[in-house]
Structures are given as structure tokens and as C-alpha cells.
């Protein structure tokens, strides 16, 4: 992810259901954020 | 790399009520700390489903501050064109205090014609109001006994309360989107203030650190003493 150190995620837009938005927030939090947190610690 | 939770309400009342929207948005904020989202951000817009549910980001972020312990709160952004600097400085410092010093202040010029029209503000003044407003808020947060003889707002010997929790004030960011000029405005500076250019900021972001050292508009003048 060269050159990118922040990602701002719009987590609920238009008429997205709360269930879909929460699933997205949780999935991203479980599968993606930890990867980059580990990368940050490794540095 | 940091991941921010950003809210931009884009709904009509017949699609989702404000009560439902904010209930859901704040329930999503509840997940912020648990999953390591670093920031909560929301816009300031008016009068239209595109953003109009959030005419004051400070209110939402104050609620978010009570549902998080670590995430920073970002105004994304406040619009000096439509806000009196005395009001804005006081409210921002209040949120900084309530959040325990977790506030990042993003400013934007504003660009939607109907917002300017309804507020009775000329779009031709947008840049001047933007630049003057930022400098007035900066001076009010950093200093005491502030006097300003601005083009749009004037006041004398004002000490804004509450004083900021973060010293000398919360970090500033500038929205830079849409036009090359907006990026140039945010970047065209010979030096960045260490006090307002934290490492977590990114030039690739749509919010860039504020070059407060750049010249003021010619019609503006400010005096203050540091608090």
C-alpha cells in the first residue's frame, strides 16, 4: 500500500440496512485491520 | 495504516428518519475501539439529502466521544463560511474537553451553491471567509485576549472558553478535494507547523494538515497572547 497510510471508510450510506453496515464494519475489523496492525508492529 | 470510520448521511426523510439514522450510526461507532478504527468522522452539510442530516459535526462527534475511549473525533469538516468563529472555537474546545483531548479539526471551504444562497453568503467570498475563519479559530484556541479586525467578523479582547484540552490546540486539517486549487491551497506553504502536522496525517488524504503559517488575507488582522 505504498503512499497510503489512512483509509476513511464510509460505513453506512444511502439506504443501506443497519445489518449490512454492521456486517461490513465487523468483517473489515476482523479480516483487514488486524493485518495492517500486525504490519505496523512488525515495522 | 489506519482505518477511519466515516459518516456521510445521504438519505431522505422518507427513506430513513434522522432518529433511525443516528441510532444506527452511533451503534456502528460502538464497534470502533473494539476493531481498532482510529477515527470517527462526519461532514457538515445542509438542506439536501446529500449530507444534510449533519449540519453540525460537533454534535455527532460529541455523542461518538461518549461511546469510544480511543478513537479520535474528526470534523470532516466544519465550514467557517457558515459559522461565527467565536461560536466555532468555543464549541470545538468543548468537544475537545468532553472527548478527553481526542479532537482533530478539519476545515473546508464549502462549495455547494444552495448552501451559500440559503445562508445569504456570496460564493465569491468563500475563499476569504474560509481563510479568515481558520485563522480566527486558531487564534482563539491558541491565545487569550484575542482581537480580530477581520473582513467578516470583528471582535476585541476575547478569551474563548473553554480553553482547549490539547495544547496549544487540537490538530488542524484542510479538506482538499475536487479542484487542483484546493490542493494547492492546502499544500502551498514553505513550512508546516509541527504543532498542526501530526505524523498520522497524509498528503494523499483528502484532509491535509493546515499550513497556518501561510499569509492571512490582506484585509484580516489578528492579535493575541498565548494562554
mmCIF file of C-alpha atoms in Angstrom, chain B residues 41-170:
data_model
loop_
_atom_site.group_PDB
_atom_site.id
_atom_site.type_symbol
_atom_site.label_atom_id
_atom_site.label_comp_id
_atom_site.label_asym_id
_atom_site.label_seq_id
_atom_site.Cartn_x
_atom_site.Cartn_y
_atom_site.Cartn_z
ATOM 1 C CA UNK B 41 -15.512 11.458 11.084
ATOM 2 C CA UNK B 42 -18.639 13.222 9.878
ATOM 3 C CA UNK B 43 -19.415 16.072 7.498
ATOM 4 C CA UNK B 44 -21.113 19.465 7.743
ATOM 5 C CA UNK B 45 -23.765 19.989 5.077
ATOM 6 C CA UNK B 46 -27.228 21.478 4.852
ATOM 7 C CA UNK B 47 -30.651 21.449 3.216
ATOM 8 C CA UNK B 48 -30.259 18.444 0.921
ATOM 9 C CA UNK B 49 -30.330 14.670 1.446
ATOM 10 C CA UNK B 50 -26.676 14.642 0.375
ATOM 11 C CA UNK B 51 -25.163 15.311 3.785
ATOM 12 C CA UNK B 52 -27.980 17.439 5.105
ATOM 13 C CA UNK B 53 -28.663 15.246 8.132
ATOM 14 C CA UNK B 54 -25.414 16.542 9.597
ATOM 15 C CA UNK B 55 -25.491 20.343 9.799
ATOM 16 C CA UNK B 56 -23.182 20.228 12.807
ATOM 17 C CA UNK B 57 -20.500 17.535 13.045
ATOM 18 C CA UNK B 58 -19.631 18.619 16.574
ATOM 19 C CA UNK B 59 -22.936 17.318 17.907
ATOM 20 C CA UNK B 60 -22.494 13.858 16.391
ATOM 21 C CA UNK B 61 -18.855 13.663 17.445
ATOM 22 C CA UNK B 62 -19.778 14.605 20.998
ATOM 23 C CA UNK B 63 -22.145 11.648 21.087
ATOM 24 C CA UNK B 64 -19.466 9.458 19.496
ATOM 25 C CA UNK B 65 -16.978 10.562 22.133
ATOM 26 C CA UNK B 66 -19.181 9.026 24.796
ATOM 27 C CA UNK B 67 -19.203 5.657 23.023
ATOM 28 C CA UNK B 68 -15.455 5.409 22.410
ATOM 29 C CA UNK B 69 -12.341 5.641 24.542
ATOM 30 C CA UNK B 70 -9.527 5.660 21.992
ATOM 31 C CA UNK B 71 -10.799 6.727 18.577
ATOM 32 C CA UNK B 72 -10.134 10.306 17.619
ATOM 33 C CA UNK B 73 -13.015 12.501 16.522
ATOM 34 C CA UNK B 74 -12.630 14.365 13.231
ATOM 35 C CA UNK B 75 -14.773 17.179 11.952
ATOM 36 C CA UNK B 76 -14.871 16.326 8.288
ATOM 37 C CA UNK B 77 -15.222 19.221 8.076
ATOM 38 C CA UNK B 78 -16.504 22.366 9.731
ATOM 39 C CA UNK B 79 -17.288 25.240 7.377
ATOM 40 C CA UNK B 80 -16.073 28.668 8.512
ATOM 41 C CA UNK B 81 -18.168 30.281 5.772
ATOM 42 C CA UNK B 82 -21.350 29.480 7.710
ATOM 43 C CA UNK B 83 -20.120 29.677 11.303
ATOM 44 C CA UNK B 84 -19.116 32.572 13.536
ATOM 45 C CA UNK B 85 -15.558 31.952 14.731
ATOM 46 C CA UNK B 86 -16.414 32.760 18.348
ATOM 47 C CA UNK B 87 -19.130 30.108 18.344
ATOM 48 C CA UNK B 88 -16.977 27.616 16.497
ATOM 49 C CA UNK B 89 -13.924 27.996 18.725
ATOM 50 C CA UNK B 90 -15.946 27.567 21.905
ATOM 51 C CA UNK B 91 -17.819 24.519 20.657
ATOM 52 C CA UNK B 92 -14.683 22.848 19.326
ATOM 53 C CA UNK B 93 -12.885 23.349 22.619
ATOM 54 C CA UNK B 94 -15.911 21.965 24.440
ATOM 55 C CA UNK B 95 -15.776 18.797 22.329
ATOM 56 C CA UNK B 96 -12.026 18.595 22.871
ATOM 57 C CA UNK B 97 -12.681 18.611 26.613
ATOM 58 C CA UNK B 98 -15.609 16.188 26.577
ATOM 59 C CA UNK B 99 -13.614 13.746 24.444
ATOM 60 C CA UNK B 100 -10.570 13.934 26.674
ATOM 61 C CA UNK B 101 -8.444 15.638 24.023
ATOM 62 C CA UNK B 102 -9.340 13.396 21.091
ATOM 63 C CA UNK B 103 -10.492 16.063 18.652
ATOM 64 C CA UNK B 104 -8.961 16.669 15.209
ATOM 65 C CA UNK B 105 -10.371 19.744 13.480
ATOM 66 C CA UNK B 106 -10.911 19.537 9.744
ATOM 67 C CA UNK B 107 -11.904 22.732 7.914
ATOM 68 C CA UNK B 108 -13.422 23.002 4.464
ATOM 69 C CA UNK B 109 -14.220 25.915 2.184
ATOM 70 C CA UNK B 110 -17.771 24.797 1.307
ATOM 71 C CA UNK B 111 -18.768 24.563 -2.315
ATOM 72 C CA UNK B 112 -22.485 23.924 -2.715
ATOM 73 C CA UNK B 113 -24.292 26.925 -4.261
ATOM 74 C CA UNK B 114 -27.574 26.312 -2.463
ATOM 75 C CA UNK B 115 -25.849 26.375 0.926
ATOM 76 C CA UNK B 116 -24.332 29.788 0.180
ATOM 77 C CA UNK B 117 -27.637 31.022 -1.230
ATOM 78 C CA UNK B 118 -29.690 29.963 1.793
ATOM 79 C CA UNK B 119 -27.192 31.461 4.221
ATOM 80 C CA UNK B 120 -27.070 34.656 2.204
ATOM 81 C CA UNK B 121 -23.334 34.335 1.709
ATOM 82 C CA UNK B 122 -21.709 35.087 -1.638
ATOM 83 C CA UNK B 123 -19.704 32.222 -3.107
ATOM 84 C CA UNK B 124 -17.261 34.861 -4.286
ATOM 85 C CA UNK B 125 -16.322 35.278 -0.625
ATOM 86 C CA UNK B 126 -15.841 31.574 0.017
ATOM 87 C CA UNK B 127 -12.047 31.539 -0.016
ATOM 88 C CA UNK B 128 -11.721 34.733 2.013
ATOM 89 C CA UNK B 129 -14.241 33.525 4.606
ATOM 90 C CA UNK B 130 -12.547 30.148 4.763
ATOM 91 C CA UNK B 131 -9.065 31.552 5.326
ATOM 92 C CA UNK B 132 -10.178 34.239 7.735
ATOM 93 C CA UNK B 133 -12.295 31.791 9.713
ATOM 94 C CA UNK B 134 -9.489 29.280 10.158
ATOM 95 C CA UNK B 135 -7.075 31.926 11.361
ATOM 96 C CA UNK B 136 -9.648 33.374 13.745
ATOM 97 C CA UNK B 137 -10.403 29.955 15.255
ATOM 98 C CA UNK B 138 -6.683 29.234 15.504
ATOM 99 C CA UNK B 139 -6.026 32.492 17.319
ATOM 100 C CA UNK B 140 -8.982 31.975 19.670
ATOM 101 C CA UNK B 141 -7.907 28.441 20.572
ATOM 102 C CA UNK B 142 -4.215 29.232 20.995
ATOM 103 C CA UNK B 143 -4.417 32.582 22.688
ATOM 104 C CA UNK B 144 -6.261 34.708 25.173
ATOM 105 C CA UNK B 145 -7.414 38.313 24.878
ATOM 106 C CA UNK B 146 -7.782 37.939 21.126
ATOM 107 C CA UNK B 147 -8.674 40.890 18.946
ATOM 108 C CA UNK B 148 -9.591 40.475 15.307
ATOM 109 C CA UNK B 149 -10.386 43.074 12.715
ATOM 110 C CA UNK B 150 -11.411 40.621 10.030
ATOM 111 C CA UNK B 151 -13.303 41.334 6.847
ATOM 112 C CA UNK B 152 -16.302 39.308 8.017
ATOM 113 C CA UNK B 153 -16.032 39.073 11.796
ATOM 114 C CA UNK B 154 -14.577 41.554 14.232
ATOM 115 C CA UNK B 155 -14.144 41.352 17.993
ATOM 116 C CA UNK B 156 -11.891 42.765 20.654
ATOM 117 C CA UNK B 157 -10.111 41.285 23.644
ATOM 118 C CA UNK B 158 -11.932 37.944 23.618
ATOM 119 C CA UNK B 159 -10.825 34.921 25.586
ATOM 120 C CA UNK B 160 -12.676 31.878 24.260
ATOM 121 C CA UNK B 161 -13.877 29.340 26.797
ATOM 122 C CA UNK B 162 -13.402 26.561 27.475
ATOM 123 C CA UNK B 163 -9.689 26.542 26.775
ATOM 124 C CA UNK B 164 -8.581 23.600 24.595
ATOM 125 C CA UNK B 165 -7.644 20.357 26.308
ATOM 126 C CA UNK B 166 -4.930 19.690 23.705
ATOM 127 C CA UNK B 167 -2.245 22.362 23.775
ATOM 128 C CA UNK B 168 -1.845 24.666 22.185
ATOM 129 C CA UNK B 169 -4.926 23.363 20.376
ATOM 130 C CA UNK B 170 -6.252 20.300 18.514
#
